[in-house]
Amino acid sequence: MKAADANRGLTLGYLQEYLTYDANTGIFRWREIMRASQRGKVAGNVNWAGYRKIKLRGQLCAAHRLAWLYVYGEWPRGLIDHIDENRDNTAISNLRIATSAQNSARRKSVRSISPSRGVFPHGAGFVVRIHHAGKRHYLGYFPKLDDARAAYEAKAKEIHGDFAFCERMPLPINADAGLYSGVLSFGA
């Protein structure tokens, strides 16, 4: 349980008094107890980071943490990971407990020098490395970008399991020749 959850004093009973939750869709709606103009409406707003926040007792609460409380009757004991990476998808089947390290393994990196996470241009090819347990592990040199990506993804899956970050974008145009498309965003 995060300290903010404990200090908020929100209980399952209070949550159920003011909100309904559809575990299949992840949508919270205001109950009849609210003002007539709010009844049945989707609760909360999506913030700048993509998370849905719902105001209860004068404080903004993360909808994914409220969903966990609503379904399991207790605050989550750790971070909540959105399996599909959509921060507004609070369907209970899309949420799982994660450690800080697991959550970091799923984080996207934004680096202009890297065509892919853990892959860096080096001479005519690419160097691959991954960080784990506070150490940088060198995985090797690869002449082709797709081979470098495959090496990173294999090691990431070995180390991080289901929490491993894997590329979801196509290879850039002529990546192996060192020509990158200006249209694609590199650095997963």
mmCIF file with all atom_site columns, C-alpha atoms in Angstrom:
data_model
loop_
_atom_site.group_PDB
_atom_site.id
_atom_site.type_symbol
_atom_site.label_atom_id
_atom_site.label_alt_id
_atom_site.label_comp_id
_atom_site.label_asym_id
_atom_site.label_entity_id
_atom_site.label_seq_id
_atom_site.pdbx_PDB_ins_code
_atom_site.Cartn_x
_atom_site.Cartn_y
_atom_site.Cartn_z
_atom_site.occupancy
_atom_site.B_iso_or_equiv
_atom_site.pdbx_formal_charge
_atom_site.auth_seq_id
_atom_site.auth_comp_id
_atom_site.auth_asym_id
_atom_site.auth_atom_id
_atom_site.pdbx_PDB_model_num
ATOM 1   C CA . MET A 1 1   ? 0.000   0.000   0.000   1.00 0.00 ? 1   MET A CA 1
ATOM 2   C CA . LYS A 1 2   ? 1.349   3.404   -0.907  1.00 0.00 ? 2   LYS A CA 1
ATOM 3   C CA . ALA A 1 3   ? 1.424   5.957   1.915   1.00 0.00 ? 3   ALA A CA 1
ATOM 4   C CA . ALA A 1 4   ? -0.898  8.194   -0.109  1.00 0.00 ? 4   ALA A CA 1
ATOM 5   C CA . ASP A 1 5   ? -3.506  5.399   -0.164  1.00 0.00 ? 5   ASP A CA 1
ATOM 6   C CA . ALA A 1 6   ? -3.389  4.934   3.608   1.00 0.00 ? 6   ALA A CA 1
ATOM 7   C CA . ASN A 1 7   ? -3.517  8.664   4.316   1.00 0.00 ? 7   ASN A CA 1
ATOM 8   C CA . ARG A 1 8   ? -6.452  9.163   1.992   1.00 0.00 ? 8   ARG A CA 1
ATOM 9   C CA . GLY A 1 9   ? -8.653  7.114   4.300   1.00 0.00 ? 9   GLY A CA 1
ATOM 10  C CA . LEU A 1 10  ? -10.673 5.707   1.401   1.00 0.00 ? 10  LEU A CA 1
ATOM 11  C CA . THR A 1 11  ? -12.284 2.361   2.087   1.00 0.00 ? 11  THR A CA 1
ATOM 12  C CA . LEU A 1 12  ? -13.998 -0.107  -0.176  1.00 0.00 ? 12  LEU A CA 1
ATOM 13  C CA . GLY A 1 13  ? -17.336 0.843   1.378   1.00 0.00 ? 13  GLY A CA 1
ATOM 14  C CA . TYR A 1 14  ? -16.825 4.538   0.655   1.00 0.00 ? 14  TYR A CA 1
ATOM 15  C CA . LEU A 1 15  ? -15.718 3.795   -2.898  1.00 0.00 ? 15  LEU A CA 1
ATOM 16  C CA . GLN A 1 16  ? -18.759 1.588   -3.571  1.00 0.00 ? 16  GLN A CA 1
ATOM 17  C CA . GLU A 1 17  ? -21.058 4.218   -2.091  1.00 0.00 ? 17  GLU A CA 1
ATOM 18  C CA . TYR A 1 18  ? -20.038 6.816   -4.667  1.00 0.00 ? 18  TYR A CA 1
ATOM 19  C CA . LEU A 1 19  ? -18.907 4.821   -7.703  1.00 0.00 ? 19  LEU A CA 1
ATOM 20  C CA . THR A 1 20  ? -19.786 1.752   -9.737  1.00 0.00 ? 20  THR A CA 1
ATOM 21  C CA . TYR A 1 21  ? -17.038 -0.127  -11.531 1.00 0.00 ? 21  TYR A CA 1
ATOM 22  C CA . ASP A 1 22  ? -17.323 -2.410  -14.545 1.00 0.00 ? 22  ASP A CA 1
ATOM 23  C CA . ALA A 1 23  ? -14.387 -4.819  -14.228 1.00 0.00 ? 23  ALA A CA 1
ATOM 24  C CA . ASN A 1 24  ? -14.661 -5.833  -17.911 1.00 0.00 ? 24  ASN A CA 1
ATOM 25  C CA . THR A 1 25  ? -14.418 -2.310  -19.339 1.00 0.00 ? 25  THR A CA 1
ATOM 26  C CA . GLY A 1 26  ? -12.563 -0.626  -16.470 1.00 0.00 ? 26  GLY A CA 1
ATOM 27  C CA . ILE A 1 27  ? -15.052 2.242   -16.386 1.00 0.00 ? 27  ILE A CA 1
ATOM 28  C CA . PHE A 1 28  ? -16.041 3.966   -13.155 1.00 0.00 ? 28  PHE A CA 1
ATOM 29  C CA . ARG A 1 29  ? -19.405 5.757   -13.079 1.00 0.00 ? 29  ARG A CA 1
ATOM 30  C CA . TRP A 1 30  ? -20.909 8.044   -10.475 1.00 0.00 ? 30  TRP A CA 1
ATOM 31  C CA . ARG A 1 31  ? -23.725 6.525   -8.406  1.00 0.00 ? 31  ARG A CA 1
ATOM 32  C CA . GLU A 1 32  ? -27.132 8.021   -7.660  1.00 0.00 ? 32  GLU A CA 1
ATOM 33  C CA . ILE A 1 33  ? -25.794 9.642   -4.485  1.00 0.00 ? 33  ILE A CA 1
ATOM 34  C CA . MET A 1 34  ? -24.060 12.295  -6.586  1.00 0.00 ? 34  MET A CA 1
ATOM 35  C CA . ARG A 1 35  ? -25.644 15.423  -8.009  1.00 0.00 ? 35  ARG A CA 1
ATOM 36  C CA . ALA A 1 36  ? -28.271 14.687  -10.624 1.00 0.00 ? 36  ALA A CA 1
ATOM 37  C CA . SER A 1 37  ? -26.021 16.108  -13.362 1.00 0.00 ? 37  SER A CA 1
ATOM 38  C CA . GLN A 1 38  ? -23.269 13.580  -12.537 1.00 0.00 ? 38  GLN A CA 1
ATOM 39  C CA . ARG A 1 39  ? -25.299 10.378  -12.081 1.00 0.00 ? 39  ARG A CA 1
ATOM 40  C CA . GLY A 1 40  ? -24.225 7.620   -14.459 1.00 0.00 ? 40  GLY A CA 1
ATOM 41  C CA . LYS A 1 41  ? -21.467 9.673   -16.064 1.00 0.00 ? 41  LYS A CA 1
ATOM 42  C CA . VAL A 1 42  ? -17.949 8.333   -16.464 1.00 0.00 ? 42  VAL A CA 1
ATOM 43  C CA . ALA A 1 43  ? -15.952 9.432   -13.429 1.00 0.00 ? 43  ALA A CA 1
ATOM 44  C CA . GLY A 1 44  ? -12.697 11.330  -13.633 1.00 0.00 ? 44  GLY A CA 1
ATOM 45  C CA . ASN A 1 45  ? -10.458 12.760  -16.313 1.00 0.00 ? 45  ASN A CA 1
ATOM 46  C CA . VAL A 1 46  ? -7.323  11.622  -18.079 1.00 0.00 ? 46  VAL A CA 1
ATOM 47  C CA . ASN A 1 47  ? -4.273  13.627  -16.975 1.00 0.00 ? 47  ASN A CA 1
ATOM 48  C CA . TRP A 1 48  ? -1.277  14.792  -19.034 1.00 0.00 ? 48  TRP A CA 1
ATOM 49  C CA . ALA A 1 49  ? 0.495   11.438  -18.465 1.00 0.00 ? 49  ALA A CA 1
ATOM 50  C CA . GLY A 1 50  ? -2.466  9.392   -19.717 1.00 0.00 ? 50  GLY A CA 1
ATOM 51  C CA . TYR A 1 51  ? -3.735  8.161   -16.320 1.00 0.00 ? 51  TYR A CA 1
ATOM 52  C CA . ARG A 1 52  ? -7.394  8.521   -15.346 1.00 0.00 ? 52  ARG A CA 1
ATOM 53  C CA . LYS A 1 53  ? -7.762  10.393  -12.066 1.00 0.00 ? 53  LYS A CA 1
ATOM 54  C CA . ILE A 1 54  ? -10.957 10.547  -10.003 1.00 0.00 ? 54  ILE A CA 1
ATOM 55  C CA . LYS A 1 55  ? -11.533 13.164  -7.326  1.00 0.00 ? 55  LYS A CA 1
ATOM 56  C CA . LEU A 1 56  ? -12.741 11.680  -4.022  1.00 0.00 ? 56  LEU A CA 1
ATOM 57  C CA . ARG A 1 57  ? -12.716 13.475  -0.676  1.00 0.00 ? 57  ARG A CA 1
ATOM 58  C CA . GLY A 1 58  ? -11.032 16.427  -2.332  1.00 0.00 ? 58  GLY A CA 1
ATOM 59  C CA . GLN A 1 59  ? -8.057  14.401  -3.578  1.00 0.00 ? 59  GLN A CA 1
ATOM 60  C CA . LEU A 1 60  ? -7.230  13.002  -7.005  1.00 0.00 ? 60  LEU A CA 1
ATOM 61  C CA . CYS A 1 61  ? -6.992  9.205   -6.972  1.00 0.00 ? 61  CYS A CA 1
ATOM 62  C CA . ALA A 1 62  ? -5.540  6.993   -9.702  1.00 0.00 ? 62  ALA A CA 1
ATOM 63  C CA . ALA A 1 63  ? -8.366  4.958   -11.254 1.00 0.00 ? 63  ALA A CA 1
ATOM 64  C CA . HIS A 1 64  ? -6.166  1.863   -11.664 1.00 0.00 ? 64  HIS A CA 1
ATOM 65  C CA . ARG A 1 65  ? -5.474  1.805   -7.910  1.00 0.00 ? 65  ARG A CA 1
ATOM 66  C CA . LEU A 1 66  ? -9.174  2.347   -7.170  1.00 0.00 ? 66  LEU A CA 1
ATOM 67  C CA . ALA A 1 67  ? -10.032 -0.538  -9.517  1.00 0.00 ? 67  ALA A CA 1
ATOM 68  C CA . TRP A 1 68  ? -7.735  -2.815  -7.530  1.00 0.00 ? 68  TRP A CA 1
ATOM 69  C CA . LEU A 1 69  ? -9.388  -1.764  -4.267  1.00 0.00 ? 69  LEU A CA 1
ATOM 70  C CA . TYR A 1 70  ? -12.869 -2.198  -5.770  1.00 0.00 ? 70  TYR A CA 1
ATOM 71  C CA . VAL A 1 71  ? -12.218 -5.762  -6.973  1.00 0.00 ? 71  VAL A CA 1
ATOM 72  C CA . TYR A 1 72  ? -9.858  -7.171  -4.323  1.00 0.00 ? 72  TYR A CA 1
ATOM 73  C CA . GLY A 1 73  ? -11.045 -5.180  -1.290  1.00 0.00 ? 73  GLY A CA 1
ATOM 74  C CA . GLU A 1 74  ? -7.576  -3.890  -0.411  1.00 0.00 ? 74  GLU A CA 1
ATOM 75  C CA . TRP A 1 75  ? -5.113  -1.361  -1.728  1.00 0.00 ? 75  TRP A CA 1
ATOM 76  C CA . PRO A 1 76  ? -2.460  -2.817  -4.045  1.00 0.00 ? 76  PRO A CA 1
ATOM 77  C CA . ARG A 1 77  ? 0.797   -3.716  -2.327  1.00 0.00 ? 77  ARG A CA 1
ATOM 78  C CA . GLY A 1 78  ? 3.096   -2.249  -4.939  1.00 0.00 ? 78  GLY A CA 1
ATOM 79  C CA . LEU A 1 79  ? 2.917   -0.570  -8.295  1.00 0.00 ? 79  LEU A CA 1
ATOM 80  C CA . ILE A 1 80  ? 0.209   -1.369  -10.826 1.00 0.00 ? 80  ILE A CA 1
ATOM 81  C CA . ASP A 1 81  ? 1.283   -2.247  -14.369 1.00 0.00 ? 81  ASP A CA 1
ATOM 82  C CA . HIS A 1 82  ? -1.061  -1.792  -17.324 1.00 0.00 ? 82  HIS A CA 1
ATOM 83  C CA . ILE A 1 83  ? -0.422  -4.926  -19.383 1.00 0.00 ? 83  ILE A CA 1
ATOM 84  C CA . ASP A 1 84  ? -1.437  -3.336  -22.704 1.00 0.00 ? 84  ASP A CA 1
ATOM 85  C CA . GLU A 1 85  ? 0.447   -0.106  -21.804 1.00 0.00 ? 85  GLU A CA 1
ATOM 86  C CA . ASN A 1 86  ? -2.769  1.936   -22.191 1.00 0.00 ? 86  ASN A CA 1
ATOM 87  C CA . ARG A 1 87  ? -2.820  3.922   -18.942 1.00 0.00 ? 87  ARG A CA 1
ATOM 88  C CA . ASP A 1 88  ? -6.526  4.703   -19.284 1.00 0.00 ? 88  ASP A CA 1
ATOM 89  C CA . ASN A 1 89  ? -7.483  1.018   -19.630 1.00 0.00 ? 89  ASN A CA 1
ATOM 90  C CA . THR A 1 90  ? -8.346  0.105   -16.037 1.00 0.00 ? 90  THR A CA 1
ATOM 91  C CA . ALA A 1 91  ? -10.099 -3.194  -16.783 1.00 0.00 ? 91  ALA A CA 1
ATOM 92  C CA . ILE A 1 92  ? -9.020  -5.529  -13.991 1.00 0.00 ? 92  ILE A CA 1
ATOM 93  C CA . SER A 1 93  ? -7.737  -8.104  -16.510 1.00 0.00 ? 93  SER A CA 1
ATOM 94  C CA . ASN A 1 94  ? -5.318  -5.419  -17.775 1.00 0.00 ? 94  ASN A CA 1
ATOM 95  C CA . LEU A 1 95  ? -3.838  -4.674  -14.335 1.00 0.00 ? 95  LEU A CA 1
ATOM 96  C CA . ARG A 1 96  ? -1.167  -6.528  -12.394 1.00 0.00 ? 96  ARG A CA 1
ATOM 97  C CA . ILE A 1 97  ? 1.101   -5.850  -9.431  1.00 0.00 ? 97  ILE A CA 1
ATOM 98  C CA . ALA A 1 98  ? 4.682   -4.948  -10.378 1.00 0.00 ? 98  ALA A CA 1
ATOM 99  C CA . THR A 1 99  ? 7.860   -4.141  -8.526  1.00 0.00 ? 99  THR A CA 1
ATOM 100 C CA . SER A 1 100 ? 9.719   -0.946  -9.315  1.00 0.00 ? 100 SER A CA 1
ATOM 101 C CA . ALA A 1 101 ? 12.283  -2.942  -11.325 1.00 0.00 ? 101 ALA A CA 1
ATOM 102 C CA . GLN A 1 102 ? 9.563   -4.711  -13.338 1.00 0.00 ? 102 GLN A CA 1
ATOM 103 C CA . ASN A 1 103 ? 7.817   -1.429  -14.026 1.00 0.00 ? 103 ASN A CA 1
ATOM 104 C CA . SER A 1 104 ? 11.103  0.145   -15.159 1.00 0.00 ? 104 SER A CA 1
ATOM 105 C CA . ALA A 1 105 ? 11.767  -2.786  -17.502 1.00 0.00 ? 105 ALA A CA 1
ATOM 106 C CA . ARG A 1 106 ? 8.552   -1.895  -19.334 1.00 0.00 ? 106 ARG A CA 1
ATOM 107 C CA . ARG A 1 107 ? 9.331   1.810   -19.569 1.00 0.00 ? 107 ARG A CA 1
ATOM 108 C CA . LYS A 1 108 ? 9.878   3.196   -23.021 1.00 0.00 ? 108 LYS A CA 1
ATOM 109 C CA . SER A 1 109 ? 13.111  5.072   -23.560 1.00 0.00 ? 109 SER A CA 1
ATOM 110 C CA . VAL A 1 110 ? 13.344  8.136   -25.746 1.00 0.00 ? 110 VAL A CA 1
ATOM 111 C CA . ARG A 1 111 ? 16.791  8.542   -27.188 1.00 0.00 ? 111 ARG A CA 1
ATOM 112 C CA . SER A 1 112 ? 17.549  10.216  -30.461 1.00 0.00 ? 112 SER A CA 1
ATOM 113 C CA . ILE A 1 113 ? 20.823  8.294   -30.946 1.00 0.00 ? 113 ILE A CA 1
ATOM 114 C CA . SER A 1 114 ? 19.244  4.878   -30.528 1.00 0.00 ? 114 SER A CA 1
ATOM 115 C CA . PRO A 1 115 ? 17.174  3.280   -33.283 1.00 0.00 ? 115 PRO A CA 1
ATOM 116 C CA . SER A 1 116 ? 15.773  0.839   -30.698 1.00 0.00 ? 116 SER A CA 1
ATOM 117 C CA . ARG A 1 117 ? 15.839  0.302   -26.943 1.00 0.00 ? 117 ARG A CA 1
ATOM 118 C CA . GLY A 1 118 ? 19.231  -1.080  -25.903 1.00 0.00 ? 118 GLY A CA 1
ATOM 119 C CA . VAL A 1 119 ? 20.589  -0.818  -29.466 1.00 0.00 ? 119 VAL A CA 1
ATOM 120 C CA . PHE A 1 120 ? 23.128  1.865   -30.374 1.00 0.00 ? 120 PHE A CA 1
ATOM 121 C CA . PRO A 1 121 ? 24.875  2.696   -33.670 1.00 0.00 ? 121 PRO A CA 1
ATOM 122 C CA . HIS A 1 122 ? 28.553  1.764   -33.646 1.00 0.00 ? 122 HIS A CA 1
ATOM 123 C CA . GLY A 1 123 ? 30.648  2.004   -36.781 1.00 0.00 ? 123 GLY A CA 1
ATOM 124 C CA . ALA A 1 124 ? 28.861  0.143   -39.567 1.00 0.00 ? 124 ALA A CA 1
ATOM 125 C CA . GLY A 1 125 ? 26.704  -1.867  -37.149 1.00 0.00 ? 125 GLY A CA 1
ATOM 126 C CA . PHE A 1 126 ? 25.054  -1.779  -33.750 1.00 0.00 ? 126 PHE A CA 1
ATOM 127 C CA . VAL A 1 127 ? 26.092  -2.432  -30.157 1.00 0.00 ? 127 VAL A CA 1
ATOM 128 C CA . VAL A 1 128 ? 23.523  -4.011  -27.829 1.00 0.00 ? 128 VAL A CA 1
ATOM 129 C CA . ARG A 1 129 ? 23.415  -3.623  -24.070 1.00 0.00 ? 129 ARG A CA 1
ATOM 130 C CA . ILE A 1 130 ? 20.875  -4.013  -21.298 1.00 0.00 ? 130 ILE A CA 1
ATOM 131 C CA . HIS A 1 131 ? 20.757  -2.812  -17.705 1.00 0.00 ? 131 HIS A CA 1
ATOM 132 C CA . HIS A 1 132 ? 19.834  -5.195  -14.913 1.00 0.00 ? 132 HIS A CA 1
ATOM 133 C CA . ALA A 1 133 ? 20.370  -5.145  -11.155 1.00 0.00 ? 133 ALA A CA 1
ATOM 134 C CA . GLY A 1 134 ? 22.286  -1.870  -11.377 1.00 0.00 ? 134 GLY A CA 1
ATOM 135 C CA . LYS A 1 135 ? 24.771  -3.151  -13.950 1.00 0.00 ? 135 LYS A CA 1
ATOM 136 C CA . ARG A 1 136 ? 25.183  -2.663  -17.701 1.00 0.00 ? 136 ARG A CA 1
ATOM 137 C CA . HIS A 1 137 ? 25.522  -5.930  -19.613 1.00 0.00 ? 137 HIS A CA 1
ATOM 138 C CA . TYR A 1 138 ? 27.128  -5.844  -23.057 1.00 0.00 ? 138 TYR A CA 1
ATOM 139 C CA . LEU A 1 139 ? 25.393  -8.278  -25.419 1.00 0.00 ? 139 LEU A CA 1
ATOM 140 C CA . GLY A 1 140 ? 27.577  -7.808  -28.463 1.00 0.00 ? 140 GLY A CA 1
ATOM 141 C CA . TYR A 1 141 ? 28.053  -6.152  -31.812 1.00 0.00 ? 141 TYR A CA 1
ATOM 142 C CA . PHE A 1 142 ? 25.667  -6.832  -34.711 1.00 0.00 ? 142 PHE A CA 1
ATOM 143 C CA . PRO A 1 143 ? 25.992  -5.685  -38.317 1.00 0.00 ? 143 PRO A CA 1
ATOM 144 C CA . LYS A 1 144 ? 22.194  -5.685  -38.852 1.00 0.00 ? 144 LYS A CA 1
ATOM 145 C CA . LEU A 1 145 ? 19.597  -3.757  -36.843 1.00 0.00 ? 145 LEU A CA 1
ATOM 146 C CA . ASP A 1 146 ? 17.032  -6.576  -36.819 1.00 0.00 ? 146 ASP A CA 1
ATOM 147 C CA . ASP A 1 147 ? 19.642  -8.980  -35.370 1.00 0.00 ? 147 ASP A CA 1
ATOM 148 C CA . ALA A 1 148 ? 20.561  -6.402  -32.714 1.00 0.00 ? 148 ALA A CA 1
ATOM 149 C CA . ARG A 1 149 ? 16.897  -5.905  -31.768 1.00 0.00 ? 149 ARG A CA 1
ATOM 150 C CA . ALA A 1 150 ? 16.361  -9.667  -31.594 1.00 0.00 ? 150 ALA A CA 1
ATOM 151 C CA . ALA A 1 151 ? 19.368  -10.058 -29.254 1.00 0.00 ? 151 ALA A CA 1
ATOM 152 C CA . TYR A 1 152 ? 18.063  -7.310  -26.954 1.00 0.00 ? 152 TYR A CA 1
ATOM 153 C CA . GLU A 1 153 ? 14.531  -8.709  -26.892 1.00 0.00 ? 153 GLU A CA 1
ATOM 154 C CA . ALA A 1 154 ? 15.724  -12.270 -26.171 1.00 0.00 ? 154 ALA A CA 1
ATOM 155 C CA . LYS A 1 155 ? 17.834  -11.120 -23.219 1.00 0.00 ? 155 LYS A CA 1
ATOM 156 C CA . ALA A 1 156 ? 15.071  -8.790  -21.959 1.00 0.00 ? 156 ALA A CA 1
ATOM 157 C CA . LYS A 1 157 ? 12.570  -11.682 -22.005 1.00 0.00 ? 157 LYS A CA 1
ATOM 158 C CA . GLU A 1 158 ? 15.083  -13.906 -20.191 1.00 0.00 ? 158 GLU A CA 1
ATOM 159 C CA . ILE A 1 159 ? 15.690  -11.308 -17.466 1.00 0.00 ? 159 ILE A CA 1
ATOM 160 C CA . HIS A 1 160 ? 12.292  -9.626  -17.153 1.00 0.00 ? 160 HIS A CA 1
ATOM 161 C CA . GLY A 1 161 ? 9.861   -12.313 -18.338 1.00 0.00 ? 161 GLY A CA 1
ATOM 162 C CA . ASP A 1 162 ? 6.376   -10.938 -19.059 1.00 0.00 ? 162 ASP A CA 1
ATOM 163 C CA . PHE A 1 163 ? 7.549   -7.464  -18.071 1.00 0.00 ? 163 PHE A CA 1
ATOM 164 C CA . ALA A 1 164 ? 10.153  -7.264  -20.859 1.00 0.00 ? 164 ALA A CA 1
ATOM 165 C CA . PHE A 1 165 ? 9.878   -4.347  -23.249 1.00 0.00 ? 165 PHE A CA 1
ATOM 166 C CA . CYS A 1 166 ? 9.813   -5.434  -26.873 1.00 0.00 ? 166 CYS A CA 1
ATOM 167 C CA . GLU A 1 167 ? 9.687   -3.350  -30.028 1.00 0.00 ? 167 GLU A CA 1
ATOM 168 C CA . ARG A 1 168 ? 6.319   -2.744  -31.590 1.00 0.00 ? 168 ARG A CA 1
ATOM 169 C CA . MET A 1 169 ? 7.379   -0.530  -34.458 1.00 0.00 ? 169 MET A CA 1
ATOM 170 C CA . PRO A 1 170 ? 8.667   -1.628  -37.869 1.00 0.00 ? 170 PRO A CA 1
ATOM 171 C CA . LEU A 1 171 ? 12.299  -1.382  -38.831 1.00 0.00 ? 171 LEU A CA 1
ATOM 172 C CA . PRO A 1 172 ? 13.286  2.040   -40.154 1.00 0.00 ? 172 PRO A CA 1
ATOM 173 C CA . ILE A 1 173 ? 13.942  2.498   -43.845 1.00 0.00 ? 173 ILE A CA 1
ATOM 174 C CA . ASN A 1 174 ? 17.425  1.223   -44.785 1.00 0.00 ? 174 ASN A CA 1
ATOM 175 C CA . ALA A 1 175 ? 18.348  0.859   -41.112 1.00 0.00 ? 175 ALA A CA 1
ATOM 176 C CA . ASP A 1 176 ? 21.179  -1.530  -41.866 1.00 0.00 ? 176 ASP A CA 1
ATOM 177 C CA . ALA A 1 177 ? 22.719  1.052   -44.170 1.00 0.00 ? 177 ALA A CA 1
ATOM 178 C CA . GLY A 1 178 ? 22.481  3.637   -41.386 1.00 0.00 ? 178 GLY A CA 1
ATOM 179 C CA . LEU A 1 179 ? 19.681  5.595   -43.072 1.00 0.00 ? 179 LEU A CA 1
ATOM 180 C CA . TYR A 1 180 ? 16.847  6.361   -40.688 1.00 0.00 ? 180 TYR A CA 1
ATOM 181 C CA . SER A 1 181 ? 13.431  7.608   -41.702 1.00 0.00 ? 181 SER A CA 1
ATOM 182 C CA . GLY A 1 182 ? 12.582  11.023  -40.306 1.00 0.00 ? 182 GLY A CA 1
ATOM 183 C CA . VAL A 1 183 ? 8.948   9.936   -39.990 1.00 0.00 ? 183 VAL A CA 1
ATOM 184 C CA . LEU A 1 184 ? 9.494   7.206   -37.391 1.00 0.00 ? 184 LEU A CA 1
ATOM 185 C CA . SER A 1 185 ? 10.277  7.972   -33.771 1.00 0.00 ? 185 SER A CA 1
ATOM 186 C CA . PHE A 1 186 ? 13.301  6.010   -32.643 1.00 0.00 ? 186 PHE A CA 1
ATOM 187 C CA . GLY A 1 187 ? 13.906  4.941   -29.094 1.00 0.00 ? 187 GLY A CA 1
ATOM 188 C CA . ALA A 1 188 ? 10.826  2.904   -28.304 1.00 0.00 ? 188 ALA A CA 1
#
